[in-house]
mmCIF file of C-alpha atoms in Angstrom:
data_model
loop_
_atom_site.group_PDB
_atom_site.id
_atom_site.type_symbol
_atom_site.label_atom_id
_atom_site.label_comp_id
_atom_site.label_asym_id
_atom_site.label_seq_id
_atom_site.Cartn_x
_atom_site.Cartn_y
_atom_site.Cartn_z
ATOM 1 C CA MET A 1 249.342 58.654 -55.308
ATOM 2 C CA LYS A 2 247.484 58.730 -52.003
ATOM 3 C CA SER A 3 249.577 61.675 -50.791
ATOM 4 C CA LYS A 4 248.758 63.622 -53.968
ATOM 5 C CA LEU A 5 245.037 62.965 -53.517
ATOM 6 C CA PHE A 6 245.239 64.023 -49.882
ATOM 7 C CA SER A 7 247.080 67.223 -50.834
ATOM 8 C CA ALA A 8 244.485 67.995 -53.500
ATOM 9 C CA ALA A 9 241.659 67.472 -50.992
ATOM 10 C CA VAL A 10 243.336 69.770 -48.454
ATOM 11 C CA LEU A 11 243.872 72.420 -51.137
ATOM 12 C CA ALA A 12 240.230 72.214 -52.243
ATOM 13 C CA LEU A 13 239.009 72.525 -48.636
ATOM 14 C CA ALA A 14 241.310 75.475 -47.997
ATOM 15 C CA THR A 15 240.091 77.154 -51.172
ATOM 16 C CA LEU A 16 236.475 76.673 -50.079
ATOM 17 C CA LEU A 17 237.053 77.929 -46.557
ATOM 18 C CA PHE A 18 239.107 80.943 -47.486
ATOM 19 C CA ASN A 19 237.287 81.954 -50.643
ATOM 20 C CA PRO A 20 236.502 85.659 -50.170
ATOM 21 C CA ALA A 21 232.901 85.111 -51.292
ATOM 22 C CA TRP A 22 232.408 82.788 -48.303
ATOM 23 C CA ALA A 23 234.828 84.054 -45.678
ATOM 24 C CA GLN A 24 234.628 87.802 -46.236
ATOM 25 C CA ASP A 25 232.161 89.594 -44.043
ATOM 26 C CA GLY A 26 230.789 93.034 -44.716
ATOM 27 C CA SER A 27 232.706 94.730 -41.883
ATOM 28 C CA THR A 28 236.169 93.753 -43.185
ATOM 29 C CA VAL A 29 235.745 94.497 -46.870
ATOM 30 C CA ASP A 30 238.238 97.092 -48.119
ATOM 31 C CA ARG A 31 236.155 99.695 -49.955
ATOM 32 C CA THR A 32 238.813 102.346 -50.400
ATOM 33 C CA ALA A 33 239.158 101.463 -54.084
ATOM 34 C CA THR A 34 235.450 102.119 -54.642
ATOM 35 C CA GLY A 35 235.216 105.281 -52.579
ATOM 36 C CA GLY A 36 233.069 103.523 -49.972
ATOM 37 C CA ALA A 37 230.693 101.965 -52.502
ATOM 38 C CA GLN A 38 229.944 98.253 -52.692
ATOM 39 C CA THR A 39 232.584 95.889 -54.012
ATOM 40 C CA LEU A 40 232.608 92.754 -56.113
ATOM 41 C CA GLU A 41 232.689 90.734 -52.884
ATOM 42 C CA ASP A 42 229.456 92.427 -51.748
ATOM 43 C CA ILE A 43 227.772 91.591 -55.037
ATOM 44 C CA MET A 44 228.931 87.950 -54.880
ATOM 45 C CA ARG A 45 227.685 87.554 -51.305
ATOM 46 C CA ARG A 46 224.331 89.048 -52.251
ATOM 47 C CA GLN A 47 223.996 86.670 -55.197
ATOM 48 C CA GLU A 48 224.712 83.730 -52.882
ATOM 49 C CA GLN A 49 222.092 85.119 -50.451
ATOM 50 C CA LEU A 50 224.670 85.560 -47.707
ATOM 51 C CA GLU A 51 224.327 88.224 -45.037
ATOM 52 C CA ILE A 52 225.973 91.552 -45.764
ATOM 53 C CA ASP A 53 226.776 94.394 -43.417
ATOM 54 C CA GLU A 54 224.919 97.267 -45.092
ATOM 55 C CA SER A 55 226.188 99.924 -42.683
ATOM 56 C CA PHE A 56 228.613 101.263 -45.313
ATOM 57 C CA ARG A 57 225.502 102.466 -47.151
ATOM 58 C CA SER A 58 222.840 102.807 -44.474
ATOM 59 C CA GLU A 59 225.071 105.080 -42.371
ATOM 60 C CA ASN A 60 226.499 107.043 -45.291
ATOM 61 C CA LEU A 61 223.717 109.618 -45.329
ATOM 62 C CA GLY A 62 225.703 112.831 -45.617
ATOM 63 C CA ASN A 63 225.859 115.655 -43.072
ATOM 64 C CA PRO A 64 222.838 117.345 -41.543
ATOM 65 C CA GLU A 65 221.486 120.026 -43.831
ATOM 66 C CA ASN A 66 222.807 122.861 -41.707
ATOM 67 C CA ALA A 67 226.302 121.422 -41.312
ATOM 68 C CA ALA A 68 229.028 122.062 -43.816
ATOM 69 C CA PRO A 69 230.555 119.057 -45.574
ATOM 70 C CA ALA A 70 234.264 118.300 -45.554
ATOM 71 C CA SER A 71 234.815 120.666 -48.481
ATOM 72 C CA GLY A 72 233.363 123.522 -46.432
ATOM 73 C CA GLN A 73 230.789 124.382 -49.108
ATOM 74 C CA LEU A 74 227.083 123.575 -48.972
ATOM 75 C CA GLY A 75 225.288 122.324 -52.057
ATOM 76 C CA THR A 76 221.663 122.739 -53.137
ATOM 77 C CA LEU A 77 220.683 120.100 -50.563
ATOM 78 C CA GLY A 78 222.839 121.520 -47.815
ATOM 79 C CA GLY A 79 225.281 118.958 -46.487
ATOM 80 C CA ARG A 80 223.660 116.122 -48.472
ATOM 81 C CA SER A 81 223.861 115.005 -52.047
ATOM 82 C CA ASP A 82 221.086 113.382 -54.084
ATOM 83 C CA ALA A 83 222.643 109.983 -53.369
ATOM 84 C CA ASP A 84 222.604 110.699 -49.616
ATOM 85 C CA VAL A 85 218.915 111.552 -49.719
ATOM 86 C CA TRP A 86 218.020 108.435 -51.695
ATOM 87 C CA ARG A 87 220.024 106.268 -49.292
ATOM 88 C CA SER A 88 218.091 107.866 -46.408
ATOM 89 C CA ILE A 89 214.852 106.914 -48.119
ATOM 90 C CA ARG A 90 216.141 103.436 -48.947
ATOM 91 C CA TYR A 91 216.981 102.684 -45.299
ATOM 92 C CA ASN A 92 213.974 104.517 -43.855
ATOM 93 C CA LYS A 93 216.105 107.105 -42.066
ATOM 94 C CA ILE A 94 214.374 110.206 -43.328
ATOM 95 C CA ASP A 95 211.191 111.882 -42.171
ATOM 96 C CA PRO A 96 209.162 112.222 -45.368
ATOM 97 C CA THR A 97 206.351 114.718 -45.740
ATOM 98 C CA VAL A 98 203.140 112.749 -46.216
ATOM 99 C CA GLN A 99 199.680 113.977 -47.129
ATOM 100 C CA SER A 100 197.850 111.679 -44.677
ATOM 101 C CA PRO A 101 199.814 111.107 -41.474
ATOM 102 C CA GLY A 102 199.500 107.629 -40.025
ATOM 103 C CA PRO A 103 201.567 104.954 -38.278
ATOM 104 C CA ALA A 104 202.653 103.386 -41.587
ATOM 105 C CA ASN A 105 202.718 106.342 -43.960
ATOM 106 C CA GLY A 106 206.173 107.481 -42.876
ATOM 107 C CA VAL A 107 207.789 104.233 -44.003
ATOM 108 C CA MET A 108 208.642 104.613 -47.665
ATOM 109 C CA ILE A 109 210.624 101.391 -48.230
ATOM 110 C CA GLN A 110 210.246 98.235 -46.141
ATOM 111 C CA ASP A 111 212.534 95.316 -46.955
ATOM 112 C CA GLU A 112 210.631 92.493 -45.247
ATOM 113 C CA GLY A 113 207.808 92.529 -47.784
ATOM 114 C CA MET A 114 209.452 90.104 -50.196
ATOM 115 C CA PRO A 115 210.492 87.490 -47.574
ATOM 116 C CA TRP A 116 206.924 87.645 -46.225
ATOM 117 C CA TYR A 117 205.482 87.180 -49.717
ATOM 118 C CA LYS A 118 207.764 84.239 -50.470
ATOM 119 C CA LEU A 119 206.901 82.585 -47.145
ATOM 120 C CA ARG A 120 203.182 83.128 -47.689
ATOM 121 C CA GLU A 121 203.156 81.929 -51.286
ATOM 122 C CA GLY A 122 205.617 79.091 -50.660
ATOM 123 C CA PRO A 123 205.846 77.102 -47.395
ATOM 124 C CA VAL A 124 202.557 78.345 -45.880
ATOM 125 C CA ILE A 125 200.488 77.261 -48.882
ATOM 126 C CA THR A 126 202.535 74.124 -49.604
ATOM 127 C CA TYR A 127 202.688 72.716 -46.068
ATOM 128 C CA GLY A 128 199.280 73.994 -44.971
ATOM 129 C CA GLY A 129 197.441 72.708 -48.013
ATOM 130 C CA GLY A 130 199.448 69.485 -48.010
ATOM 131 C CA ALA A 131 198.617 68.868 -44.351
ATOM 132 C CA ILE A 132 194.876 69.202 -45.007
ATOM 133 C CA LEU A 133 194.907 66.914 -48.047
ATOM 134 C CA GLY A 134 197.117 64.370 -46.287
ATOM 135 C CA PHE A 135 194.947 64.370 -43.159
ATOM 136 C CA VAL A 136 191.738 63.884 -45.151
ATOM 137 C CA ALA A 137 193.356 60.988 -47.017
ATOM 138 C CA LEU A 138 194.452 59.481 -43.691
ATOM 139 C CA LEU A 139 190.894 59.670 -42.339
ATOM 140 C CA VAL A 140 189.562 57.977 -45.470
ATOM 141 C CA VAL A 141 192.044 55.126 -45.002
ATOM 142 C CA PHE A 142 191.169 54.930 -41.288
ATOM 143 C CA TYR A 143 187.464 54.728 -42.102
ATOM 144 C CA PHE A 144 187.944 51.781 -44.452
ATOM 145 C CA VAL A 145 190.247 50.015 -41.962
ATOM 146 C CA ARG A 146 188.370 50.710 -38.723
ATOM 147 C CA GLY A 147 184.915 51.254 -40.080
ATOM 148 C CA LYS A 148 182.155 53.194 -38.393
ATOM 149 C CA ILE A 149 182.102 52.966 -34.580
ATOM 150 C CA MET A 150 178.725 51.344 -33.936
ATOM 151 C CA ILE A 151 176.564 51.151 -30.827
ATOM 152 C CA ASP A 152 177.287 47.753 -29.263
ATOM 153 C CA GLY A 153 174.088 45.720 -29.250
ATOM 154 C CA GLY A 154 172.264 48.383 -31.258
ATOM 155 C CA PRO A 155 170.358 51.480 -30.077
ATOM 156 C CA ALA A 156 168.037 51.259 -27.094
ATOM 157 C CA GLY A 157 165.274 53.199 -28.786
ATOM 158 C CA THR A 158 164.946 55.716 -25.959
ATOM 159 C CA THR A 159 166.793 59.025 -25.797
ATOM 160 C CA ILE A 160 168.337 61.363 -23.279
ATOM 161 C CA GLU A 161 168.885 65.112 -23.670
ATOM 162 C CA ARG A 162 172.526 65.784 -24.443
ATOM 163 C CA PHE A 163 172.604 69.508 -25.276
ATOM 164 C CA LYS A 164 170.081 72.283 -24.744
ATOM 165 C CA ALA A 165 168.987 74.594 -27.557
ATOM 166 C CA VAL A 166 171.284 77.438 -26.489
ATOM 167 C CA GLU A 167 174.250 75.043 -26.433
ATOM 168 C CA ARG A 168 173.485 73.831 -29.928
ATOM 169 C CA PHE A 169 173.074 77.400 -31.123
ATOM 170 C CA GLY A 170 176.502 78.353 -29.743
ATOM 171 C CA HIS A 171 178.082 75.252 -31.270
ATOM 172 C CA TRP A 172 176.602 75.779 -34.741
ATOM 173 C CA LEU A 173 177.365 79.490 -34.655
ATOM 174 C CA LEU A 174 181.000 78.666 -33.970
ATOM 175 C CA ALA A 175 181.146 75.716 -36.366
ATOM 176 C CA GLY A 176 179.255 77.348 -39.226
ATOM 177 C CA SER A 177 181.228 80.581 -39.050
ATOM 178 C CA PHE A 178 184.506 78.665 -38.925
ATOM 179 C CA ILE A 179 183.603 76.682 -42.045
ATOM 180 C CA VAL A 180 182.805 79.924 -43.902
ATOM 181 C CA LEU A 181 186.024 81.506 -42.635
ATOM 182 C CA GLY A 182 188.029 78.432 -43.618
ATOM 183 C CA ILE A 183 186.683 78.330 -47.181
ATOM 184 C CA THR A 184 186.964 82.087 -47.776
ATOM 185 C CA GLY A 185 190.396 82.132 -46.161
ATOM 186 C CA LEU A 186 191.636 79.396 -48.479
ATOM 187 C CA VAL A 187 190.220 81.258 -51.472
ATOM 188 C CA THR A 188 192.015 84.430 -50.378
ATOM 189 C CA LEU A 189 195.283 82.640 -49.657
ATOM 190 C CA MET A 190 195.415 80.135 -52.504
ATOM 191 C CA GLY A 191 192.999 81.465 -55.114
ATOM 192 C CA ARG A 192 195.582 83.196 -57.257
ATOM 193 C CA SER A 193 197.610 79.997 -57.483
ATOM 194 C CA PHE A 194 194.839 77.427 -57.904
ATOM 195 C CA LEU A 195 191.621 79.111 -59.060
ATOM 196 C CA ILE A 196 192.813 81.674 -61.607
ATOM 197 C CA PRO A 197 194.414 78.996 -63.839
ATOM 198 C CA VAL A 198 191.098 77.077 -63.803
ATOM 199 C CA ILE A 199 188.376 79.739 -63.992
ATOM 200 C CA GLY A 200 190.321 82.763 -65.188
ATOM 201 C CA ILE A 201 191.012 86.111 -63.572
ATOM 202 C CA ASP A 202 187.684 87.681 -64.590
ATOM 203 C CA ALA A 203 185.674 84.984 -62.806
ATOM 204 C CA PHE A 204 188.031 84.943 -59.843
ATOM 205 C CA ALA A 205 187.790 88.688 -59.160
ATOM 206 C CA PRO A 206 184.192 88.711 -57.797
ATOM 207 C CA ILE A 207 184.822 85.457 -55.904
ATOM 208 C CA ALA A 208 187.871 86.991 -54.233
ATOM 209 C CA ALA A 209 186.023 90.209 -53.380
ATOM 210 C CA GLY A 210 183.055 88.275 -51.977
ATOM 211 C CA SER A 211 185.345 85.992 -49.978
ATOM 212 C CA LYS A 212 187.094 88.971 -48.448
ATOM 213 C CA TRP A 213 183.796 90.593 -47.485
ATOM 214 C CA LEU A 214 182.433 87.372 -45.967
ATOM 215 C CA HIS A 215 185.669 86.636 -44.129
ATOM 216 C CA ASN A 216 185.808 90.077 -42.547
ATOM 217 C CA ASN A 217 182.169 90.121 -41.435
ATOM 218 C CA VAL A 218 181.588 86.491 -40.453
ATOM 219 C CA SER A 219 184.615 86.743 -38.158
ATOM 220 C CA TRP A 220 182.437 88.541 -35.598
ATOM 221 C CA ALA A 221 180.046 85.567 -35.466
ATOM 222 C CA PHE A 222 183.026 83.265 -34.912
ATOM 223 C CA MET A 223 184.266 85.343 -31.978
ATOM 224 C CA LEU A 224 180.764 85.440 -30.463
ATOM 225 C CA GLY A 225 180.437 81.655 -30.812
ATOM 226 C CA LEU A 226 183.870 81.227 -29.238
ATOM 227 C CA VAL A 227 182.836 83.238 -26.181
ATOM 228 C CA MET A 228 179.493 81.438 -25.888
ATOM 229 C CA THR A 229 180.900 77.921 -26.039
ATOM 230 C CA PHE A 230 183.705 78.792 -23.639
ATOM 231 C CA CYS A 231 181.298 80.141 -21.031
ATOM 232 C CA MET A 232 178.893 77.206 -21.407
ATOM 233 C CA TRP A 233 181.389 74.338 -21.412
ATOM 234 C CA VAL A 234 184.606 75.365 -19.696
ATOM 235 C CA ALA A 235 183.471 73.857 -16.387
ATOM 236 C CA HIS A 236 182.972 70.466 -18.084
ATOM 237 C CA ASN A 237 186.364 70.527 -19.804
ATOM 238 C CA ILE A 238 188.716 70.829 -16.849
ATOM 239 C CA PRO A 239 191.232 67.945 -17.158
ATOM 240 C CA ASN A 240 191.209 65.251 -14.465
ATOM 241 C CA LYS A 241 192.688 61.803 -13.761
ATOM 242 C CA LEU A 242 189.836 60.111 -15.609
ATOM 243 C CA ASP A 243 191.072 61.650 -18.861
ATOM 244 C CA TRP A 244 194.393 59.837 -18.590
ATOM 245 C CA GLN A 245 192.613 56.488 -18.327
ATOM 246 C CA TRP A 246 190.544 57.393 -21.389
ATOM 247 C CA LEU A 247 193.665 58.295 -23.370
ATOM 248 C CA LYS A 248 195.468 55.090 -22.362
ATOM 249 C CA ALA A 249 192.532 53.089 -23.692
ATOM 250 C CA GLY A 250 192.563 55.064 -26.954
ATOM 251 C CA GLY A 251 189.055 56.281 -26.279
ATOM 252 C CA GLY A 252 187.601 53.147 -27.820
ATOM 253 C CA ILE A 253 188.451 54.503 -31.256
ATOM 254 C CA PHE A 254 190.953 51.792 -32.119
ATOM 255 C CA THR A 255 189.300 49.020 -30.076
ATOM 256 C CA LYS A 256 185.779 48.156 -28.962
ATOM 257 C CA SER A 257 186.387 49.189 -25.366
ATOM 258 C CA HIS A 258 184.421 52.114 -23.937
ATOM 259 C CA PRO A 259 186.397 54.045 -21.287
ATOM 260 C CA SER A 260 184.345 55.844 -18.665
ATOM 261 C CA ALA A 261 183.694 59.538 -19.217
ATOM 262 C CA ARG A 262 181.564 62.373 -17.945
ATOM 263 C CA LYS A 263 179.847 64.909 -20.216
ATOM 264 C CA PHE A 264 183.050 65.402 -22.222
ATOM 265 C CA ASN A 265 185.745 62.780 -22.629
ATOM 266 C CA ALA A 266 189.473 63.461 -23.000
ATOM 267 C CA GLY A 267 189.299 63.595 -26.791
ATOM 268 C CA GLN A 268 186.532 66.178 -26.701
ATOM 269 C CA LYS A 269 188.472 68.182 -24.123
ATOM 270 C CA ILE A 270 191.504 68.233 -26.406
ATOM 271 C CA ILE A 271 189.318 69.552 -29.237
ATOM 272 C CA PHE A 272 187.712 72.099 -26.887
ATOM 273 C CA TRP A 273 190.989 73.570 -25.632
ATOM 274 C CA THR A 274 192.531 73.459 -29.089
ATOM 275 C CA VAL A 275 189.623 75.476 -30.462
ATOM 276 C CA MET A 276 189.601 77.872 -27.500
ATOM 277 C CA VAL A 277 193.328 78.611 -27.414
ATOM 278 C CA LEU A 278 193.889 78.719 -31.163
ATOM 279 C CA GLY A 279 190.548 80.456 -31.725
ATOM 280 C CA PHE A 280 191.539 83.195 -29.293
ATOM 281 C CA SER A 281 194.917 83.534 -30.992
ATOM 282 C CA VAL A 282 193.512 83.605 -34.523
ATOM 283 C CA SER A 283 190.929 86.164 -33.385
ATOM 284 C CA LEU A 284 193.634 88.478 -32.038
ATOM 285 C CA SER A 285 195.660 88.298 -35.252
ATOM 286 C CA GLY A 286 192.425 88.713 -37.219
ATOM 287 C CA LEU A 287 191.551 91.874 -35.302
ATOM 288 C CA SER A 288 195.014 93.200 -36.052
ATOM 289 C CA LEU A 289 194.355 92.578 -39.757
ATOM 290 C CA LEU A 290 190.848 94.058 -39.612
ATOM 291 C CA PHE A 291 192.232 97.283 -38.131
ATOM 292 C CA PRO A 292 195.569 97.727 -39.939
ATOM 293 C CA PHE A 293 198.404 99.292 -37.946
ATOM 294 C CA GLN A 294 196.135 99.922 -34.948
ATOM 295 C CA LEU A 295 196.719 96.753 -32.901
ATOM 296 C CA PRO A 296 200.430 95.847 -33.050
ATOM 297 C CA MET A 297 201.156 92.730 -31.004
ATOM 298 C CA PHE A 298 204.353 91.044 -32.095
ATOM 299 C CA ALA A 299 207.028 93.528 -31.007
ATOM 300 C CA ASP A 300 205.806 93.429 -27.398
ATOM 301 C CA THR A 301 205.288 89.658 -27.556
ATOM 302 C CA PHE A 302 208.822 89.137 -28.874
ATOM 303 C CA GLY A 303 210.130 91.361 -26.084
ATOM 304 C CA VAL A 304 208.463 89.196 -23.434
ATOM 305 C CA ILE A 305 209.742 85.993 -25.075
ATOM 306 C CA ASN A 306 213.267 87.408 -25.252
ATOM 307 C CA SER A 307 213.250 88.374 -21.572
ATOM 308 C CA VAL A 308 211.944 84.961 -20.490
ATOM 309 C CA LEU A 309 213.802 82.633 -22.849
ATOM 310 C CA GLY A 310 216.842 84.737 -23.689
ATOM 311 C CA THR A 311 216.049 84.645 -27.407
ATOM 312 C CA SER A 312 216.765 87.440 -29.861
ATOM 313 C CA PHE A 313 213.517 87.974 -31.735
ATOM 314 C CA PRO A 314 213.272 91.428 -33.340
ATOM 315 C CA THR A 315 211.482 94.012 -31.209
ATOM 316 C CA ASP A 316 211.907 97.077 -33.408
ATOM 317 C CA LEU A 317 209.289 96.321 -36.045
ATOM 318 C CA ALA A 318 207.921 98.641 -38.696
ATOM 319 C CA PRO A 319 204.113 98.840 -38.837
ATOM 320 C CA HIS A 320 204.197 96.815 -42.051
ATOM 321 C CA GLU A 321 206.206 94.055 -40.366
ATOM 322 C CA GLU A 322 203.591 93.831 -37.606
ATOM 323 C CA MET A 323 200.944 93.225 -40.263
ATOM 324 C CA GLN A 324 203.102 90.670 -42.069
ATOM 325 C CA TYR A 325 203.687 88.700 -38.858
ATOM 326 C CA ALA A 326 199.961 88.859 -38.091
ATOM 327 C CA ASN A 327 199.110 87.580 -41.564
ATOM 328 C CA ILE A 328 201.520 84.627 -41.398
ATOM 329 C CA TRP A 329 200.502 83.726 -37.839
ATOM 330 C CA HIS A 330 196.809 83.972 -38.772
ATOM 331 C CA SER A 331 197.306 81.525 -41.641
ATOM 332 C CA ILE A 332 199.376 79.002 -39.670
ATOM 333 C CA VAL A 333 196.991 78.910 -36.691
ATOM 334 C CA ALA A 334 194.006 78.613 -39.032
ATOM 335 C CA PHE A 335 195.553 75.593 -40.755
ATOM 336 C CA VAL A 336 196.139 73.849 -37.407
ATOM 337 C CA MET A 337 192.542 74.583 -36.396
ATOM 338 C CA MET A 338 191.278 73.148 -39.680
ATOM 339 C CA LEU A 339 193.017 69.857 -38.947
ATOM 340 C CA ALA A 340 191.429 69.670 -35.487
ATOM 341 C CA ILE A 341 187.968 70.554 -36.826
ATOM 342 C CA ILE A 342 188.209 68.025 -39.672
ATOM 343 C CA ALA A 343 188.911 65.295 -37.080
ATOM 344 C CA HIS A 344 185.977 66.541 -34.997
ATOM 345 C CA ILE A 345 183.649 66.546 -38.021
ATOM 346 C CA TYR A 346 184.709 63.018 -38.934
ATOM 347 C CA ILE A 347 183.958 61.575 -35.478
ATOM 348 C CA GLY A 348 180.730 63.541 -35.171
ATOM 349 C CA SER A 349 179.350 62.393 -38.506
ATOM 350 C CA VAL A 350 180.447 59.337 -40.494
ATOM 351 C CA GLY A 351 182.937 58.084 -37.904
ATOM 352 C CA MET A 352 180.554 57.207 -35.071
ATOM 353 C CA GLU A 353 176.968 55.995 -35.021
ATOM 354 C CA GLY A 354 174.629 58.254 -33.059
ATOM 355 C CA ALA A 355 177.158 61.047 -32.459
ATOM 356 C CA PHE A 356 175.562 63.607 -34.789
ATOM 357 C CA ASP A 357 172.237 63.467 -32.919
ATOM 358 C CA ALA A 358 173.882 65.244 -29.978
ATOM 359 C CA MET A 359 174.118 68.466 -31.985
ATOM 360 C CA GLY A 360 171.419 67.580 -34.519
ATOM 361 C CA ASN A 361 168.390 67.573 -32.232
ATOM 362 C CA GLY A 362 170.023 67.628 -28.811
ATOM 363 C CA HIS A 363 168.962 64.082 -27.841
ATOM 364 C CA VAL A 364 171.033 60.899 -28.107
ATOM 365 C CA ASP A 365 170.223 57.226 -27.728
ATOM 366 C CA VAL A 366 170.528 56.116 -24.121
ATOM 367 C CA GLU A 367 172.668 53.113 -25.030
ATOM 368 C CA TRP A 368 175.057 55.325 -27.015
ATOM 369 C CA ALA A 369 175.272 57.685 -24.051
ATOM 370 C CA ARG A 370 176.001 54.848 -21.603
ATOM 371 C CA GLN A 371 178.748 53.437 -23.806
ATOM 372 C CA HIS A 372 180.531 56.751 -24.376
ATOM 373 C CA HIS A 373 179.570 58.918 -21.365
ATOM 374 C CA ASP A 374 178.459 56.505 -18.672
ATOM 375 C CA LEU A 375 179.332 58.708 -15.689
ATOM 376 C CA TRP A 376 177.431 61.631 -17.196
ATOM 377 C CA VAL A 377 174.363 59.426 -17.726
ATOM 378 C CA ALA A 378 174.563 58.325 -14.099
ATOM 379 C CA GLU A 379 174.719 61.965 -12.974
ATOM 380 C CA VAL A 380 171.694 62.913 -15.104
ATOM 381 C CA GLU A 381 169.645 59.938 -13.899
ATOM 382 C CA ALA A 382 170.571 60.690 -10.283
ATOM 383 C CA LYS A 383 169.371 64.299 -10.682
ATOM 384 C CA GLU A 384 166.149 63.175 -12.361
ATOM 385 C CA GLY A 385 165.569 60.667 -9.574
ATOM 386 C CA LYS A 386 165.993 63.353 -6.942
ATOM 387 C CA GLY A 387 163.597 65.594 -8.867
ATOM 388 C CA GLU A 388 160.911 62.896 -8.996
ATOM 389 C CA SER A 389 161.261 62.007 -5.292
ATOM 390 C CA SER A 390 160.991 65.617 -4.247
#
């Protein structure tokens, strides 16, 4: 009995492994019976979403128009038949005559559009939106468990200047524009899936058009704010050994300890560099989308990555593929930035007593400053003391 079961298992495995629909690859399929056309095996592999060698079609484009075919007689299309011409169009191997020449107008059929659409409408929306909802829920739970981080012993009642007016302007320019970009970006990305079923397509149309207009134009304010905040604060955000001590202590977020810090602690530095690096990246992909087909970036980037890491990313990209990569990258980076900014908003508002005043009016309570940025307070007081003595 056991031997029969073993034999049956071996037979089933052999059938699975050597089934032509699994084992056959496009280069070994015998197409003589079909005159070079696709076979049943090709159709089965395509239905199972397996890779197929399309060269039997993509390279079967007929003879050049001025060359005689095997029969020695030219047809109305020269050495090509109608099928040859349509295959040339299908695989983008023909130079079409277009009314408005441009980098993308010569591409009549581009296969990567559907995989891009499925990725955008599927995993990008599902995982991106899920990450935001999950992170907000986590912060709500954290708030009820940890509570608001209060000033130990209460506020001192006296204040110290934390940020000048120009610093606050740069911060709010960056923050406000990012919030607008985030909302309008989510409407553009997810509106068809989540808003149309609720408000209808007629109501959604002007919202979508307005979101697109705002997103495209407010992006310039975001880039200006990014440059301003980088220039004003980069010197204060260089990592040092003190940051490691702050991180080991958890920044006082999980306990009531207050690690020493200068003007920006390690947590703020992480937010700063996250916003700078990802903001620069999302701006580049955004510029590529604002000026379609004019700023291709991914083919050259993939080439550099391949030469350094030995990978095999595609480097021969159609103009449409460049835009599709830019769109997906723009969305992914934006979602990561949203998570970082949500954490920053939480700490700067309901999560910590006295934190909002820093960007609200530029002055913070002295006791709050000593507990969270003691070394910075000492530096400010030392400078003020020198100013008074002089």
